[in-house]
Short mmCIF file of C-alpha atoms in Angstrom, two decimals:
data_model
loop_
_atom_site.label_atom_id
_atom_site.label_comp_id
_atom_site.label_asym_id
_atom_site.label_seq_id
_atom_site.Cartn_x
_atom_site.Cartn_y
_atom_site.Cartn_z
CA MET K 150 0.01 0.00 0.01
CA ALA K 151 2.89 2.37 0.79
CA TYR K 152 4.32 1.70 -2.57
CA ILE K 153 1.13 2.52 -4.30
CA ILE K 154 0.76 5.75 -2.33
CA SER K 155 4.32 6.72 -3.29
CA LEU K 156 3.56 6.01 -6.92
CA MET K 157 0.57 8.38 -6.71
CA SER K 158 2.75 11.20 -5.50
CA GLU K 159 5.12 11.12 -8.47
CA ASN K 160 5.02 14.11 -10.73
CA GLN K 161 4.15 12.99 -14.25
CA HIS K 162 3.47 16.23 -16.12
CA GLU K 163 -0.17 17.11 -16.49
CA LEU K 164 -1.61 13.60 -16.57
CA LYS K 165 -3.25 13.11 -13.17
CA TYR K 166 -4.63 9.88 -11.82
CA SER K 167 -8.00 11.54 -11.54
CA LYS K 168 -7.92 12.13 -15.35
CA ILE K 169 -7.09 8.44 -15.96
CA PHE K 170 -9.89 7.43 -13.57
CA ILE K 171 -12.40 9.71 -15.23
CA PHE K 172 -11.47 8.23 -18.66
CA TRP K 173 -11.33 4.66 -17.38
CA TYR K 174 -14.34 4.20 -15.09
CA PRO K 175 -17.01 4.34 -17.81
CA LEU K 176 -15.24 1.53 -19.70
CA ALA K 177 -14.91 -0.37 -16.39
CA LEU K 178 -18.65 0.05 -15.79
CA THR K 179 -19.27 -1.15 -19.39
CA TRP K 180 -17.34 -4.36 -18.76
CA ILE K 181 -18.92 -4.81 -15.33
CA MET K 182 -22.34 -4.47 -16.94
CA MET K 183 -21.42 -7.10 -19.57
CA SER K 184 -20.06 -9.32 -16.81
CA LEU K 185 -23.34 -9.21 -15.01
CA GLU K 186 -25.00 -11.00 -17.95
CA GLY K 187 -23.68 -14.31 -16.97
CA PRO K 188 -24.79 -14.20 -13.28
CA PHE K 189 -28.19 -12.86 -14.24
CA LEU K 190 -28.83 -15.55 -16.88
CA ALA K 191 -27.37 -18.27 -14.60
CA ALA K 192 -29.82 -17.08 -11.95
CA VAL K 193 -32.77 -17.27 -14.39
CA ILE K 194 -31.71 -20.72 -15.58
CA ALA K 195 -31.28 -21.87 -12.01
CA ARG K 196 -34.95 -21.04 -11.32
CA MET K 197 -36.13 -23.21 -14.23
CA GLY K 198 -36.37 -26.95 -14.75
CA ASP K 199 -33.46 -29.38 -15.05
CA VAL K 200 -30.99 -26.93 -13.49
CA LYS K 201 -27.82 -28.90 -13.85
CA ILE K 202 -28.43 -29.98 -17.47
CA ASN K 203 -29.51 -26.52 -18.67
CA LEU K 204 -26.69 -24.68 -16.81
CA ALA K 205 -24.23 -27.11 -18.42
CA ALA K 206 -25.85 -26.79 -21.86
CA TYR K 207 -25.84 -22.98 -21.69
CA GLY K 208 -22.24 -22.96 -20.52
CA ILE K 209 -21.20 -25.15 -23.51
CA ALA K 210 -23.23 -23.13 -26.06
CA TYR K 211 -21.78 -19.90 -24.69
CA SER K 212 -18.23 -21.34 -24.98
CA PHE K 213 -18.99 -22.17 -28.64
CA GLY K 214 -20.25 -18.61 -29.17
CA LEU K 215 -17.01 -17.26 -27.53
CA VAL K 216 -14.86 -19.34 -29.91
CA VAL K 217 -16.71 -18.00 -32.97
CA GLU K 218 -16.64 -14.42 -31.54
CA ALA K 219 -12.89 -14.59 -30.91
CA PRO K 220 -11.66 -13.19 -34.22
CA ILE K 221 -13.54 -9.93 -33.76
CA ILE K 222 -12.90 -9.34 -30.07
CA MET K 223 -9.81 -7.19 -30.78
CA LEU K 224 -11.61 -4.86 -33.24
CA MET K 225 -12.08 -2.39 -30.43
CA SER K 226 -8.31 -2.15 -29.80
CA ALA K 227 -7.69 -2.02 -33.59
CA SER K 228 -10.22 0.70 -34.10
CA THR K 229 -8.88 2.70 -31.16
CA ALA K 230 -5.33 2.43 -32.40
CA LEU K 231 -5.74 2.74 -36.21
CA VAL K 232 -8.75 4.90 -37.07
CA LYS K 233 -7.36 8.46 -37.46
CA ASN K 234 -9.06 9.98 -40.60
CA ASN K 235 -11.51 9.14 -43.34
CA PHE K 236 -9.08 6.86 -45.21
CA SER K 237 -8.27 4.62 -42.22
CA TYR K 238 -11.98 4.69 -41.16
CA ARG K 239 -13.07 3.32 -44.52
CA LYS K 240 -10.31 0.70 -44.62
CA LEU K 241 -11.03 -0.66 -41.15
CA MET K 242 -14.80 -0.57 -41.70
CA ASN K 243 -14.52 -2.70 -44.78
CA PHE K 244 -12.15 -5.03 -42.86
CA THR K 245 -14.73 -5.29 -40.08
CA VAL K 246 -17.46 -6.30 -42.58
CA TYR K 247 -15.29 -9.10 -43.95
CA ILE K 248 -14.48 -10.49 -40.60
CA ASN K 249 -18.12 -10.31 -39.44
CA LEU K 250 -19.06 -12.28 -42.57
CA PHE K 251 -16.41 -14.91 -41.76
CA VAL K 252 -17.58 -15.44 -38.15
CA THR K 253 -21.24 -15.68 -39.17
CA LEU K 254 -20.40 -18.41 -41.70
CA PHE K 255 -18.25 -20.07 -39.07
CA ILE K 256 -21.16 -20.34 -36.54
CA LEU K 257 -23.52 -21.49 -39.30
CA LEU K 258 -21.09 -24.29 -40.12
CA ILE K 259 -20.92 -25.34 -36.38
CA VAL K 260 -24.69 -25.65 -35.95
CA MET K 261 -25.09 -27.82 -38.98
CA PRO K 262 -26.29 -31.21 -37.55
CA PRO K 263 -23.44 -33.39 -38.94
CA VAL K 264 -20.78 -30.93 -37.85
CA PHE K 265 -22.34 -30.33 -34.41
CA HIS K 266 -22.76 -34.08 -33.83
CA LEU K 267 -19.16 -34.62 -34.69
CA ILE K 268 -17.98 -31.93 -32.26
CA ALA K 269 -20.42 -32.68 -29.42
CA TYR K 270 -20.58 -36.44 -29.45
CA LYS K 271 -17.38 -37.61 -31.02
CA ILE K 272 -14.87 -35.01 -29.99
CA LEU K 273 -16.13 -33.49 -26.75
CA ARG K 274 -18.15 -36.49 -25.60
CA ILE K 275 -20.85 -34.31 -24.13
CA PRO K 276 -23.63 -36.40 -22.47
CA ALA K 277 -26.53 -36.80 -24.95
CA GLU K 278 -29.16 -35.05 -22.74
CA ILE K 279 -26.91 -32.01 -22.56
CA ALA K 280 -25.74 -32.07 -26.18
CA GLN K 281 -29.28 -32.02 -27.55
CA ILE K 282 -30.10 -28.80 -25.61
CA THR K 283 -26.74 -27.27 -26.39
CA HIS K 284 -27.35 -27.61 -30.19
CA VAL K 285 -30.54 -25.62 -30.14
CA ALA K 286 -29.08 -23.06 -27.71
CA THR K 287 -26.20 -22.48 -30.01
CA ILE K 288 -28.47 -21.88 -33.02
CA PHE K 289 -29.96 -18.93 -31.10
CA LEU K 290 -26.39 -17.41 -30.96
CA ILE K 291 -26.06 -17.12 -34.79
CA PRO K 292 -26.48 -13.28 -34.87
CA TRP K 293 -24.35 -12.74 -31.81
CA PRO K 294 -20.70 -12.65 -33.22
CA ALA K 295 -21.36 -10.20 -36.03
CA ALA K 296 -23.34 -7.87 -33.76
CA ILE K 297 -20.41 -7.81 -31.35
CA GLY K 298 -17.98 -7.09 -34.21
CA PHE K 299 -19.84 -4.00 -35.37
CA ARG K 300 -20.34 -2.60 -31.86
CA ARG K 301 -16.65 -3.14 -30.93
CA PHE K 302 -15.61 -1.24 -34.09
CA TYR K 303 -17.84 1.69 -33.31
CA GLN K 304 -16.93 1.69 -29.62
CA GLY K 305 -13.23 1.88 -30.51
CA ILE K 306 -13.94 5.17 -32.39
CA LEU K 307 -15.89 6.46 -29.39
CA ILE K 308 -12.92 5.59 -27.07
CA SER K 309 -10.30 7.27 -29.25
CA SER K 310 -12.62 10.31 -29.45
CA GLY K 311 -12.64 10.49 -25.60
CA LEU K 312 -16.35 9.50 -25.36
CA THR K 313 -15.94 6.63 -22.88
CA LYS K 314 -19.22 7.54 -21.09
CA VAL K 315 -21.04 7.00 -24.39
CA VAL K 316 -19.58 3.54 -24.60
CA ALA K 317 -21.22 2.84 -21.20
CA TYR K 318 -24.55 4.05 -22.49
CA THR K 319 -24.44 1.53 -25.34
CA THR K 320 -23.93 -1.24 -22.81
CA VAL K 321 -26.89 -0.01 -20.80
CA PHE K 322 -29.03 -0.75 -23.90
CA ARG K 323 -27.44 -4.20 -24.08
CA LEU K 324 -28.13 -5.01 -20.48
CA THR K 325 -31.63 -3.57 -20.54
CA PHE K 326 -32.75 -5.57 -23.57
CA MET K 327 -31.08 -8.70 -22.31
CA ILE K 328 -32.79 -8.46 -18.95
CA ILE K 329 -36.24 -7.73 -20.49
CA THR K 330 -35.87 -10.57 -22.93
CA GLY K 331 -34.83 -13.01 -20.18
CA LEU K 332 -37.67 -12.03 -17.88
CA VAL K 333 -40.28 -12.13 -20.57
CA LEU K 334 -39.25 -15.58 -21.73
CA PHE K 335 -38.94 -16.80 -18.15
CA ASN K 336 -42.45 -15.73 -17.21
CA LEU K 337 -44.38 -16.14 -20.55
CA THR K 338 -42.91 -19.22 -22.14
CA ASN K 339 -42.04 -22.80 -21.43
CA LEU K 340 -38.62 -22.62 -23.19
CA LYS K 341 -35.74 -24.55 -21.61
CA GLY K 342 -33.39 -22.39 -19.51
CA ALA K 343 -30.50 -22.77 -21.88
CA TYR K 344 -32.61 -21.37 -24.75
CA VAL K 345 -33.71 -18.40 -22.65
CA GLY K 346 -30.08 -17.72 -21.89
CA THR K 347 -28.78 -17.67 -25.52
CA ILE K 348 -31.82 -15.79 -26.92
CA SER K 349 -31.34 -13.07 -24.29
CA LEU K 350 -27.65 -12.78 -25.10
CA SER K 351 -28.35 -12.29 -28.83
CA THR K 352 -31.06 -9.77 -28.24
CA GLY K 353 -28.82 -7.78 -25.94
CA VAL K 354 -25.82 -7.50 -28.22
CA ILE K 355 -28.05 -6.64 -31.28
CA ALA K 356 -29.49 -3.75 -29.24
CA GLU K 357 -26.00 -2.68 -28.22
CA ALA K 358 -24.70 -2.68 -31.77
CA MET K 359 -27.59 -0.49 -32.91
CA ALA K 360 -27.02 1.88 -30.06
CA ALA K 361 -23.24 2.09 -30.72
CA PHE K 362 -23.93 2.85 -34.43
CA LEU K 363 -26.36 5.63 -33.62
CA LEU K 364 -24.26 7.22 -30.85
CA ALA K 365 -20.96 7.02 -32.89
CA ARG K 366 -22.35 8.97 -35.88
CA LYS K 367 -21.08 12.34 -34.68
CA PRO K 368 -17.52 11.19 -33.75
CA ILE K 369 -17.38 9.30 -37.06
CA LYS K 370 -18.13 12.55 -38.89
CA GLU K 371 -15.34 14.26 -36.97
CA VAL K 372 -12.90 11.48 -37.72
CA ARG K 373 -13.81 11.56 -41.44
CA LYS K 374 -13.14 15.28 -41.52
CA SER K 375 -9.82 14.96 -39.67
CA GLU K 376 -6.70 16.30 -41.30
CA ILE K 377 -4.42 13.95 -39.38
CA GLU K 378 -2.04 12.33 -41.74
CA GLU K 379 -1.29 9.28 -39.68
CA ASN K 380 -2.39 6.00 -41.27
CA SER K 381 -3.26 7.80 -44.56
CA ASP K 382 -1.41 5.09 -46.45
CA LEU K 383 -2.93 2.22 -44.49
CA SER K 384 -3.47 -0.85 -46.73
CA TYR K 385 -5.45 -3.93 -46.14
CA MET K 386 -2.17 -5.87 -45.94
CA ASP K 387 -1.01 -3.56 -43.13
CA ILE K 388 -4.29 -4.08 -41.26
CA THR K 389 -4.05 -7.84 -41.79
CA LYS K 390 -0.47 -8.03 -40.52
CA PHE K 391 -1.38 -5.90 -37.52
CA TYR K 392 -4.69 -7.58 -36.80
CA ILE K 393 -4.09 -11.35 -37.40
CA PRO K 394 -1.95 -11.82 -34.32
CA LEU K 395 -4.47 -9.86 -32.28
CA ALA K 396 -7.36 -11.92 -33.72
CA LEU K 397 -5.55 -15.20 -33.13
CA THR K 398 -5.00 -14.28 -29.49
CA PRO K 399 -8.63 -14.63 -28.23
CA PHE K 400 -9.36 -17.26 -30.83
CA ILE K 401 -6.65 -19.54 -29.45
CA ALA K 402 -7.58 -18.73 -25.91
CA LEU K 403 -11.31 -19.25 -26.40
CA SER K 404 -10.80 -22.38 -28.49
CA ALA K 405 -9.53 -23.96 -25.28
CA GLN K 406 -12.98 -23.61 -23.77
CA PRO K 407 -14.48 -26.64 -25.65
CA ILE K 408 -11.34 -28.65 -24.79
CA VAL K 409 -11.72 -27.72 -21.13
CA THR K 410 -15.27 -28.94 -21.40
CA LEU K 411 -13.96 -32.29 -22.73
CA PHE K 412 -11.62 -32.67 -19.81
CA LEU K 413 -14.37 -31.65 -17.26
CA ALA K 414 -16.67 -34.27 -18.77
CA GLN K 415 -14.05 -36.92 -17.91
CA SER K 416 -13.08 -35.55 -14.52
CA VAL K 417 -14.18 -36.34 -10.98
CA ARG K 418 -17.78 -35.05 -10.48
CA PRO K 419 -18.17 -34.13 -14.14
CA VAL K 420 -21.79 -32.87 -14.13
CA ASP K 421 -21.20 -30.70 -11.08
CA SER K 422 -18.07 -29.28 -12.64
CA LEU K 423 -19.87 -28.57 -15.93
CA ALA K 424 -22.72 -26.89 -14.02
CA VAL K 425 -20.69 -24.67 -11.69
CA MET K 426 -17.87 -23.50 -13.99
CA PRO K 427 -20.11 -21.19 -16.02
CA VAL K 428 -21.23 -19.65 -12.73
CA VAL K 429 -17.72 -19.37 -11.36
CA HIS K 430 -16.40 -18.00 -14.62
CA SER K 431 -19.08 -15.31 -14.85
CA PHE K 432 -18.58 -14.33 -11.23
CA THR K 433 -14.81 -13.93 -11.51
CA PHE K 434 -15.23 -12.18 -14.84
CA ILE K 435 -16.86 -9.23 -13.06
CA PHE K 436 -13.45 -8.55 -11.45
CA ARG K 437 -11.33 -9.63 -14.37
CA SER K 438 -13.26 -7.20 -16.58
CA LEU K 439 -11.67 -4.24 -14.75
CA GLY K 440 -8.34 -5.36 -16.28
CA LEU K 441 -9.81 -6.00 -19.64
CA SER K 442 -11.37 -2.52 -19.71
CA TYR K 443 -7.98 -0.93 -19.11
CA GLN K 444 -6.32 -2.04 -22.41
CA GLU K 445 -7.93 0.57 -24.64
CA VAL K 446 -7.36 3.27 -21.93
CA ALA K 447 -3.63 2.56 -21.92
CA ILE K 448 -3.56 2.46 -25.76
CA THR K 449 -5.28 5.88 -25.94
CA PHE K 450 -3.02 7.62 -23.42
CA LEU K 451 0.12 6.04 -24.84
CA ASN K 452 -0.89 7.22 -28.35
CA LYS K 453 -1.15 10.81 -27.05
CA ASN K 454 2.21 11.06 -25.23
CA ALA K 455 3.89 7.68 -24.41
CA LYS K 456 7.07 9.19 -22.95
CA ALA K 457 5.29 11.50 -20.58
CA TYR K 458 2.40 9.30 -19.61
CA TYR K 459 3.86 5.79 -19.34
CA HIS K 460 4.67 5.68 -15.64
CA ARG K 461 1.22 7.06 -14.57
CA ILE K 462 -0.48 4.52 -16.85
CA ARG K 463 1.60 1.74 -15.39
CA ASN K 464 1.00 2.76 -11.77
CA PHE K 465 -2.71 3.03 -12.28
CA ALA K 466 -2.66 -0.62 -13.55
CA PHE K 467 -1.01 -1.68 -10.29
CA MET K 468 -3.85 -0.06 -8.31
CA ILE K 469 -6.53 -1.82 -10.35
CA ALA K 470 -4.79 -5.22 -9.96
CA ALA K 471 -4.42 -4.88 -6.22
CA GLY K 472 -7.97 -3.72 -5.67
CA SER K 473 -9.73 -6.25 -7.93
CA THR K 474 -7.90 -9.32 -6.70
CA ALA K 475 -8.13 -8.30 -3.00
CA THR K 476 -11.94 -7.70 -3.28
CA LEU K 477 -12.54 -11.02 -4.98
CA LEU K 478 -10.45 -12.93 -2.59
CA PHE K 479 -12.32 -11.31 0.32
CA ILE K 480 -15.71 -12.27 -1.06
CA THR K 481 -14.75 -15.90 -1.82
CA THR K 482 -13.33 -16.50 1.61
CA THR K 483 -16.16 -15.07 3.68
CA PRO K 484 -19.90 -15.67 3.95
CA LEU K 485 -20.39 -13.19 1.18
CA ALA K 486 -19.71 -16.21 -1.11
CA ASP K 487 -23.04 -17.82 0.10
CA LEU K 488 -24.80 -14.51 -0.60
CA TRP K 489 -23.66 -14.60 -4.22
CA PHE K 490 -23.82 -18.33 -5.05
CA ILE K 491 -26.98 -19.28 -3.10
CA HIS K 492 -29.09 -16.14 -2.67
CA LEU K 493 -28.27 -14.29 -5.94
CA THR K 494 -27.31 -17.11 -8.29
CA SER K 495 -29.67 -19.60 -6.75
CA LEU K 496 -27.38 -22.54 -6.71
CA THR K 497 -28.25 -25.43 -4.33
CA ARG K 498 -26.21 -25.63 -1.19
CA GLN K 499 -24.31 -28.61 -2.67
CA LEU K 500 -23.37 -26.74 -5.91
CA ALA K 501 -22.62 -23.53 -3.99
CA ASP K 502 -20.15 -25.33 -1.66
CA PHE K 503 -18.61 -27.03 -4.66
CA ALA K 504 -18.11 -23.67 -6.52
CA LYS K 505 -16.25 -21.97 -3.67
CA ALA K 506 -12.86 -23.68 -4.06
CA PRO K 507 -12.43 -22.89 -7.82
CA ALA K 508 -13.68 -19.30 -7.13
CA MET K 509 -11.01 -18.83 -4.47
CA ILE K 510 -8.26 -20.10 -6.71
CA MET K 511 -9.43 -17.84 -9.57
CA SER K 512 -9.18 -14.83 -7.30
CA LEU K 513 -5.71 -14.35 -8.59
CA LEU K 514 -6.92 -13.89 -12.19
CA PRO K 515 -8.11 -10.22 -11.91
CA ALA K 516 -4.54 -9.02 -11.08
CA LEU K 517 -3.02 -11.14 -13.78
CA THR K 518 -5.60 -9.89 -16.26
CA VAL K 519 -4.68 -6.26 -15.52
CA PHE K 520 -0.96 -7.01 -16.02
CA ILE K 521 -1.46 -8.82 -19.31
CA SER K 522 -3.77 -6.15 -20.64
CA PHE K 523 -1.16 -3.50 -19.82
CA GLU K 524 1.54 -5.52 -21.52
CA ARG K 525 -0.59 -5.94 -24.60
CA SER K 526 -1.39 -2.23 -24.72
CA VAL K 527 2.32 -1.28 -24.83
CA LEU K 528 2.93 -3.73 -27.61
CA VAL K 529 -0.24 -2.61 -29.59
CA LYS K 530 0.95 1.03 -29.28
CA ASN K 531 4.19 0.04 -31.03
CA LYS K 532 2.27 -2.11 -33.52
CA ILE K 533 4.08 -5.24 -32.29
CA THR K 534 1.32 -7.90 -32.02
CA THR K 535 3.03 -11.26 -32.67
CA PRO K 536 4.33 -11.75 -29.06
CA ILE K 537 0.72 -11.37 -27.93
CA THR K 538 -0.25 -14.43 -29.90
CA ILE K 539 2.72 -16.50 -28.75
CA ALA K 540 1.93 -15.75 -25.16
CA THR K 541 -1.68 -16.94 -25.70
CA VAL K 542 -0.33 -20.21 -27.33
CA ILE K 543 1.82 -20.70 -24.22
CA GLU K 544 -1.19 -20.03 -21.96
CA VAL K 545 -3.40 -22.44 -23.72
CA PHE K 546 -0.71 -25.12 -23.87
CA ILE K 547 -0.18 -24.85 -20.10
CA ILE K 548 -3.96 -25.06 -19.47
CA LEU K 549 -4.24 -28.23 -21.49
CA VAL K 550 -1.13 -29.86 -20.04
CA THR K 551 -2.18 -29.10 -16.49
CA LEU K 552 -5.76 -30.38 -17.09
CA PHE K 553 -4.51 -33.56 -18.81
CA THR K 554 -1.99 -34.34 -16.13
CA LEU K 555 -4.08 -33.63 -13.06
CA ILE K 556 -7.25 -35.30 -14.28
CA LYS K 557 -5.29 -38.34 -15.16
CA ILE K 558 -3.22 -38.71 -11.96
CA SER K 559 -5.48 -37.14 -9.24
CA SER K 560 -8.88 -37.44 -7.74
CA ILE K 561 -9.33 -33.73 -7.46
CA PRO K 562 -12.68 -32.47 -8.87
CA GLY K 563 -12.54 -31.16 -12.39
CA ALA K 564 -13.69 -27.63 -11.51
CA VAL K 565 -10.77 -27.20 -9.04
CA ILE K 566 -8.32 -28.50 -11.59
CA ALA K 567 -9.69 -26.16 -14.26
CA ALA K 568 -9.36 -23.13 -12.01
CA THR K 569 -5.80 -24.08 -11.07
CA SER K 570 -4.79 -24.50 -14.72
CA PHE K 571 -6.17 -21.07 -15.61
CA VAL K 572 -4.13 -19.30 -12.97
CA ILE K 573 -0.87 -21.16 -13.68
CA ALA K 574 -1.24 -20.66 -17.44
CA ARG K 575 -1.87 -16.89 -17.03
CA LEU K 576 1.22 -16.62 -14.87
CA PHE K 577 3.31 -18.14 -17.69
CA ALA K 578 1.74 -15.76 -20.29
CA ASN K 579 2.43 -12.67 -18.22
CA ALA K 580 6.07 -13.81 -17.77
CA TYR K 581 6.60 -14.38 -21.46
CA LEU K 582 5.29 -10.86 -22.42
CA TYR K 583 7.47 -9.03 -19.93
CA LYS K 584 10.61 -9.11 -22.08
CA PRO K 585 9.02 -7.71 -25.38
CA MET K 586 7.08 -5.27 -23.30
CA ASN K 587 10.22 -3.99 -21.63
CA LYS K 588 11.86 -3.60 -24.98
CA SER K 589 8.86 -1.63 -26.33
CA ILE K 590 8.92 0.52 -23.15
CA ARG K 591 12.44 1.57 -23.84
CA ALA K 592 11.59 2.43 -27.41
CA ILE K 593 8.64 4.76 -26.41
CA THR K 594 10.14 6.37 -23.27
CA THR K 595 13.64 7.25 -24.59
#
């Protein structure tokens, strides 16, 4: 704590921590609002029939959606970093359309019965009663990836224009429409819980994409009138070389989700593990989202004046890391855990007790997420994106090796093993990025 206070007292030109906070907190609220989707929908599903089966099916369908969504996740960072004028706007907009078309075709391929049956039954070996519900639930996610692609592109422009509060407004639309859809379907239909979950997700992101488009019209006009020369010669090849490593990063990471599902299905207490991991993941994501929200903040300020602003941007990252992990650890080790898992999420006592151990272990992830987001922002500022992909490959490799080894040789429940593997793997990824980040720091601060 003394170290953090001393950091805050440093004189770093006119960039104050209050200015960083004012810029960052709307984005943090945006991610927190998105992170509340999972707990809300899990709570709805937990109040419907066949709780374990529907929670598991929803979690698997959601992981499929995340894999398909992966190539467009970094469009916000790309838009924030690259869109400077009319020329770069048109180039990246066209690029966004092509990627959205690709991910839509990808999810259509996955839900084709022969393909889905191969993935679900032959490869992942999902129990039949869960796989059947998962298939229909995934179909309801078809519009989800492209909607996310467009809204992230527009939100990146809002961020680079300094309109982070407007980004939060778009997410209010998302959360509102998602909640309304979930409650209406819960009260007025007999749909399975997993279907209610994925329909609500798709409705929410479509509403958010439309809101982002409407609210970004003015800053887009300003960008297109800009006389800034930077990126005026940007080609599709330049964008591709810059973006492919970024796109591969979440794709590789999220592609591990179905594989994790495969291991959980073969672990000790498989159904319990499949049921609680979506709940634990969504709960811890609330705190990890604080780190994820910081990446575009760091990129924006480093773009303005990397040499003058670097130390303050770094120090603020330390503060977020300490606060987010300490808060999550406190909740998971006190009776507040019951308040969340039983009273808010409506898990049974048995499932709630089972969820506590992996949640405690994953309390370290918020801090590690802040650090890796900061490392990535420095590299993106310097248009060095390949190490980001390599770090993700290392992370996924460690996850899979740890899962395979511990599930084969131990009797530890699958959820605990999965949580442990996530933390160990993120540590390795952070360690790998430290060297290229340090090299980039020297380049932008000297």
